[in-house]
CSV table of C-alpha atoms in Angstrom, one decimal:
chain,number,residue,atom,x,y,z
A,147,MET,CA,63.3,21.0,-8.1
A,148,SER,CA,65.6,21.6,-11.1
A,149,ALA,CA,68.7,19.5,-11.7
A,150,THR,CA,71.4,18.9,-14.3
A,151,LEU,CA,72.8,15.4,-14.8
A,152,ARG,CA,76.6,15.2,-15.1
A,153,PRO,CA,77.6,11.6,-15.8
A,154,GLN,CA,81.2,10.8,-15.1
A,155,LEU,CA,82.7,7.7,-16.8
A,156,ARG,CA,86.0,8.8,-18.2
A,157,GLU,CA,89.8,9.1,-17.7
A,158,LEU,CA,90.6,9.5,-14.0
A,159,ARG,CA,91.0,13.2,-13.3
A,160,GLY,CA,89.7,15.8,-11.0
A,161,THR,CA,89.1,19.5,-10.9
A,162,PRO,CA,91.3,22.4,-9.8
A,163,TRP,CA,89.9,24.7,-7.0
A,164,HIS,CA,86.8,26.5,-8.4
A,165,PRO,CA,83.8,28.5,-7.0
A,166,HIS,CA,80.1,27.8,-6.7
A,167,ARG,CA,77.1,29.8,-5.6
A,168,GLY,CA,73.3,29.3,-5.5
A,169,PHE,CA,72.9,25.6,-5.8
A,170,GLU,CA,74.0,22.1,-4.6
A,171,THR,CA,76.3,19.5,-6.1
A,172,VAL,CA,75.3,15.9,-5.4
A,173,THR,CA,78.0,13.4,-6.3
A,174,TYR,CA,76.9,9.7,-6.2
A,175,LEU,CA,79.8,7.3,-6.6
A,176,ILE,CA,79.2,3.8,-8.0
A,177,ASP,CA,82.8,2.6,-8.2
A,178,GLY,CA,86.1,4.1,-7.2
A,179,THR,CA,87.2,6.7,-4.7
A,180,PHE,CA,86.8,10.5,-4.7
A,181,VAL,CA,88.3,13.1,-2.4
A,182,HIS,CA,86.5,16.4,-1.7
A,183,ARG,CA,87.7,19.5,0.1
A,184,ASP,CA,86.2,23.0,0.3
A,185,SER,CA,87.0,26.5,1.7
A,186,HIS,CA,84.2,26.2,4.2
A,187,GLY,CA,85.8,23.3,6.0
A,188,GLY,CA,83.7,20.5,4.5
A,189,GLY,CA,85.1,17.5,2.8
A,190,GLY,CA,86.0,13.9,3.0
A,191,VAL,CA,86.6,10.7,1.0
A,192,ILE,CA,83.7,8.9,-0.7
A,193,ASN,CA,83.8,5.4,-2.1
A,194,GLY,CA,81.5,3.2,-4.1
A,195,GLY,CA,77.9,3.6,-2.8
A,196,ASP,CA,78.6,6.9,-1.0
A,197,THR,CA,77.0,10.3,-1.8
A,198,GLN,CA,78.5,13.7,-1.2
A,199,TRP,CA,75.9,16.4,-0.9
A,200,MET,CA,77.4,19.9,-1.0
A,201,THR,CA,75.3,23.0,-0.6
A,202,ALA,CA,77.3,25.9,-2.1
A,203,GLY,CA,74.7,28.4,-0.9
A,204,SER,CA,76.3,31.9,-0.6
A,205,GLY,CA,79.5,30.6,-2.1
A,206,LEU,CA,82.7,28.6,-1.6
A,207,LEU,CA,85.7,27.2,-3.3
A,208,HIS,CA,86.1,23.5,-3.6
A,209,ILE,CA,88.2,20.8,-5.2
A,210,GLU,CA,87.4,17.2,-6.0
A,211,ALA,CA,89.7,14.4,-7.4
A,212,PRO,CA,90.4,10.7,-7.2
A,213,PRO,CA,93.3,9.9,-4.9
A,214,GLU,CA,96.7,9.7,-6.6
A,215,SER,CA,97.0,6.0,-5.9
A,216,LEU,CA,93.9,5.3,-8.0
A,217,VAL,CA,95.2,7.5,-10.8
A,218,VAL,CA,98.5,5.6,-10.8
A,219,SER,CA,96.8,2.2,-10.7
A,220,GLY,CA,94.3,3.0,-13.4
A,221,GLY,CA,91.4,1.7,-11.3
A,222,LEU,CA,87.7,2.0,-12.2
A,223,PHE,CA,85.9,5.3,-11.5
A,224,HIS,CA,82.2,5.6,-12.2
A,225,GLY,CA,79.9,8.2,-10.7
A,226,LEU,CA,77.2,10.7,-11.3
A,227,GLN,CA,76.9,14.3,-10.3
A,228,LEU,CA,73.7,16.4,-10.1
A,229,TRP,CA,73.5,20.1,-9.9
A,230,VAL,CA,70.4,20.8,-7.8
A,231,ASN,CA,69.0,24.3,-7.8
A,232,LEU,CA,68.2,26.2,-4.6
A,233,PRO,CA,65.1,28.3,-4.2
A,234,LYS,CA,65.7,32.1,-4.0
A,235,SER,CA,65.1,32.1,-0.3
A,236,ASP,CA,68.1,29.7,0.2
A,237,LYS,CA,70.6,30.8,-2.4
A,238,MET,CA,72.6,32.9,0.0
A,239,MET,CA,72.4,30.4,3.0
A,240,ALA,CA,75.6,29.3,4.7
A,241,PRO,CA,77.4,26.5,2.8
A,242,ARG,CA,76.9,22.9,4.1
A,243,TYR,CA,78.4,19.5,3.5
A,244,GLN,CA,76.6,16.1,3.9
A,245,ASP,CA,78.6,12.9,3.7
A,246,ILE,CA,76.0,10.1,3.1
A,247,GLY,CA,77.8,6.7,3.4
A,248,GLY,CA,76.5,3.7,1.5
A,249,GLY,CA,75.6,2.1,4.8
A,250,GLN,CA,73.3,5.0,5.7
A,251,VAL,CA,70.9,4.8,2.8
A,252,LYS,CA,67.5,3.1,3.2
A,253,LEU,CA,67.5,-0.3,1.5
A,254,LEU,CA,64.2,-1.5,0.2
A,255,THR,CA,63.1,-4.3,-2.1
A,256,SER,CA,60.1,-4.8,-4.4
A,257,ALA,CA,57.4,-7.2,-3.2
A,258,ASP,CA,58.7,-10.0,-5.5
A,259,GLY,CA,62.3,-9.4,-4.7
A,260,GLY,CA,63.1,-8.4,-8.3
A,261,ALA,CA,64.3,-4.9,-7.6
A,262,LEU,CA,66.6,-3.4,-4.9
A,263,LEU,CA,66.1,0.3,-4.0
A,264,ARG,CA,68.8,2.4,-2.3
A,265,LEU,CA,66.9,5.5,-1.1
A,266,ILE,CA,69.4,8.4,-0.7
A,267,ALA,CA,67.1,11.3,-0.1
A,268,GLY,CA,63.3,11.9,0.1
A,269,GLU,CA,60.5,9.6,0.8
A,270,ILE,CA,59.0,6.6,-1.0
A,271,ASP,CA,56.0,4.6,0.3
A,272,GLY,CA,56.5,5.8,3.9
A,273,HIS,CA,60.3,5.2,3.9
A,274,GLN,CA,62.7,8.1,4.4
A,275,GLY,CA,66.2,8.5,3.0
A,276,PRO,CA,69.0,10.2,5.0
A,277,GLY,CA,69.7,13.1,2.7
A,278,ILE,CA,68.6,16.6,3.9
A,279,THR,CA,67.1,18.7,1.1
A,280,HIS,CA,65.9,22.3,0.8
A,281,THR,CA,62.9,21.5,-1.4
A,282,PRO,CA,61.0,18.2,-1.5
A,283,ILE,CA,63.2,15.8,-3.5
A,284,THR,CA,63.4,12.1,-3.9
A,285,MET,CA,66.6,10.4,-5.2
A,286,MET,CA,67.3,6.6,-5.3
A,287,HIS,CA,69.4,4.0,-7.1
A,288,VAL,CA,67.3,1.2,-8.4
A,289,THR,CA,68.7,-2.2,-9.4
A,290,VAL,CA,66.2,-4.3,-11.5
A,291,ASN,CA,66.9,-7.9,-12.2
A,292,PRO,CA,66.6,-9.2,-15.8
A,293,GLY,CA,62.9,-9.5,-16.8
A,294,ALA,CA,61.7,-7.9,-13.5
A,295,GLU,CA,59.5,-4.9,-13.1
A,296,VAL,CA,59.0,-2.4,-10.3
A,297,THR,CA,56.2,0.1,-9.8
A,298,LEU,CA,56.6,2.8,-7.2
A,299,PRO,CA,54.1,5.2,-5.7
A,300,TRP,CA,54.9,8.8,-6.6
A,301,ARG,CA,53.6,12.3,-5.5
A,302,THR,CA,51.4,13.8,-8.2
A,303,ASP,CA,53.0,17.2,-7.7
A,304,PHE,CA,56.5,15.9,-8.3
A,305,ASN,CA,58.3,15.8,-11.6
A,306,ALA,CA,60.4,12.6,-12.3
A,307,LEU,CA,63.1,11.3,-14.5
A,308,ALA,CA,65.2,8.1,-14.7
A,309,TYR,CA,68.8,7.9,-15.8
A,310,ALA,CA,70.2,4.5,-16.8
A,311,LEU,CA,73.6,3.9,-15.2
A,312,ALA,CA,74.0,0.4,-16.8
A,313,GLY,CA,72.0,-2.1,-18.7
A,314,ARG,CA,68.8,-1.6,-20.6
A,315,GLY,CA,65.1,-1.7,-20.0
A,316,SER,CA,61.9,0.4,-20.3
A,317,ALA,CA,59.9,3.0,-18.4
A,318,GLY,CA,56.2,3.8,-18.0
A,319,ALA,CA,53.1,1.8,-18.8
A,320,GLN,CA,53.9,2.1,-22.5
A,321,GLY,CA,57.3,0.6,-22.0
A,322,ARG,CA,59.4,3.3,-23.6
A,323,PRO,CA,62.9,1.8,-24.0
A,324,PHE,CA,66.1,3.4,-22.6
A,325,ARG,CA,69.6,2.1,-21.9
A,326,MET,CA,72.9,3.1,-20.3
A,327,GLY,CA,73.6,6.8,-20.7
A,328,GLN,CA,70.0,7.7,-21.6
A,329,ALA,CA,67.3,9.4,-19.5
A,330,VAL,CA,63.5,9.3,-19.6
A,331,VAL,CA,61.1,11.9,-18.3
A,332,PHE,CA,57.9,10.7,-16.8
A,333,GLY,CA,54.5,12.5,-17.3
A,334,ASP,CA,51.8,13.1,-14.8
A,335,GLY,CA,50.6,10.3,-12.6
A,336,ASP,CA,50.8,8.8,-9.1
A,337,SER,CA,53.2,5.9,-9.9
A,338,LEU,CA,56.4,5.1,-11.8
A,339,THR,CA,57.2,1.8,-13.5
A,340,ILE,CA,60.7,0.6,-14.5
A,341,ARG,CA,61.3,-2.8,-16.2
A,342,ALA,CA,64.5,-4.5,-17.1
A,343,ASP,CA,64.9,-6.3,-20.4
A,344,ASP,CA,65.0,-10.1,-20.2
A,345,SER,CA,68.7,-10.1,-21.4
A,346,GLN,CA,71.3,-7.6,-20.3
A,347,GLU,CA,74.6,-6.4,-21.7
A,348,SER,CA,77.8,-8.2,-20.7
A,349,ARG,CA,79.0,-5.1,-18.8
A,350,SER,CA,76.2,-5.3,-16.3
A,351,PRO,CA,74.0,-8.3,-15.1
A,352,ASN,CA,71.2,-5.9,-14.1
A,353,PHE,CA,69.4,-2.7,-15.1
A,354,GLU,CA,70.9,0.1,-12.9
A,355,VAL,CA,68.8,3.3,-12.8
A,356,VAL,CA,69.0,6.5,-10.8
A,357,LEU,CA,65.4,7.7,-10.2
A,358,LEU,CA,64.9,11.3,-9.1
A,359,GLY,CA,62.3,14.0,-9.0
A,360,GLY,CA,60.9,16.7,-6.8
A,361,LEU,CA,58.6,19.6,-6.4
A,362,PRO,CA,59.2,22.2,-9.1
A,363,ILE,CA,60.6,25.5,-7.8
A,364,ARG,CA,58.9,27.6,-10.5
A,365,GLU,CA,61.3,30.6,-10.2
A,366,PRO,CA,63.4,32.3,-12.8
A,367,MET,CA,66.8,30.7,-13.2
A,368,MET,CA,70.0,32.1,-14.7
A,369,HIS,CA,73.0,29.8,-15.0
A,370,TYR,CA,76.5,30.7,-16.1
A,371,GLY,CA,79.7,28.8,-15.4
A,372,PRO,CA,79.8,27.7,-11.8
A,373,PHE,CA,76.9,29.9,-10.6
A,374,VAL,CA,73.1,29.3,-10.6
A,375,MET,CA,71.1,32.4,-9.6
A,376,ASN,CA,67.7,34.0,-10.4
A,377,THR,CA,68.9,37.1,-12.4
A,378,HIS,CA,71.7,38.3,-14.6
A,379,ALA,CA,72.5,40.9,-11.9
A,380,GLU,CA,73.0,38.2,-9.3
A,381,LEU,CA,75.3,36.3,-11.7
A,382,ALA,CA,77.4,39.4,-12.2
A,383,GLN,CA,77.5,39.9,-8.4
A,384,ALA,CA,78.7,36.3,-8.0
A,385,PHE,CA,81.6,36.8,-10.4
A,386,GLU,CA,82.5,40.1,-8.8
A,387,ASP,CA,82.5,38.5,-5.3
A,388,PHE,CA,84.6,35.6,-6.5
A,389,GLN,CA,87.2,37.9,-8.1
A,390,ALA,CA,87.3,39.9,-4.9
A,391,GLY,CA,87.9,36.8,-2.8
A,392,ARG,CA,84.6,36.9,-1.0
A,393,LEU,CA,83.7,33.3,-1.8
A,394,GLY,CA,86.5,32.0,0.4
A,395,THR,CA,90.2,31.3,0.2
A,396,ILE,CA,92.2,28.1,-0.6
A,397,PRO,CA,93.5,26.7,2.7
A,398,ALA,CA,97.2,27.4,3.2
A,399,ASP,CA,98.1,23.7,3.3
A,400,ALA,CA,96.5,23.1,-0.1
A,401,ARG,CA,98.3,25.8,-2.1
């Protein structure tokens, strides 16, 4: 697995219609409302706790934005978007859209009740999340109470990182500190440990962390703009196909 974190905590705005090919966008919304639509017929509305998993595959056009009512009211919008690479064998697959509602995720707790886990995709300790992935991936949102610690079993062939959505704490047996807006990368091992500081910031009562990792693809990767491919020639072909209109057209009622 390879992924790029794209935190979104900013002025309410969306994107114009734009293309993608060769990877997946995974949008996890913590607060607010987001509307998605694409040229392949996928789309919908996601709210706090929901995940939108869009496989661009061979290519499509899409648009994403908060609804106008939320822009006008100035409401809170807080989310995270991952760009997840596809293996070479799947880069030209047909596009696909998964709408994973907050009520569909697998809810788990640590043995002492100090941590709540929302398993979005993959497997942890025999439990399976609802997200369908093309390479083995685990993604979850972990809420750790002040002073609490959670240790999770982890596949030794997976990489792993944790990104702090809110609050502060530490990671690993050595207690490396990190806080909101920071990420930590774990080394080799068969378990991961996250601990919340005894006192948290006023903005969040708990330590909120997205934990993710997966089996490395170990293939060449070339990235430029909205395309993630294996070679420069494939990137050039993606741009040529987009300019020729082969990645889809904007629906007539959206122009």
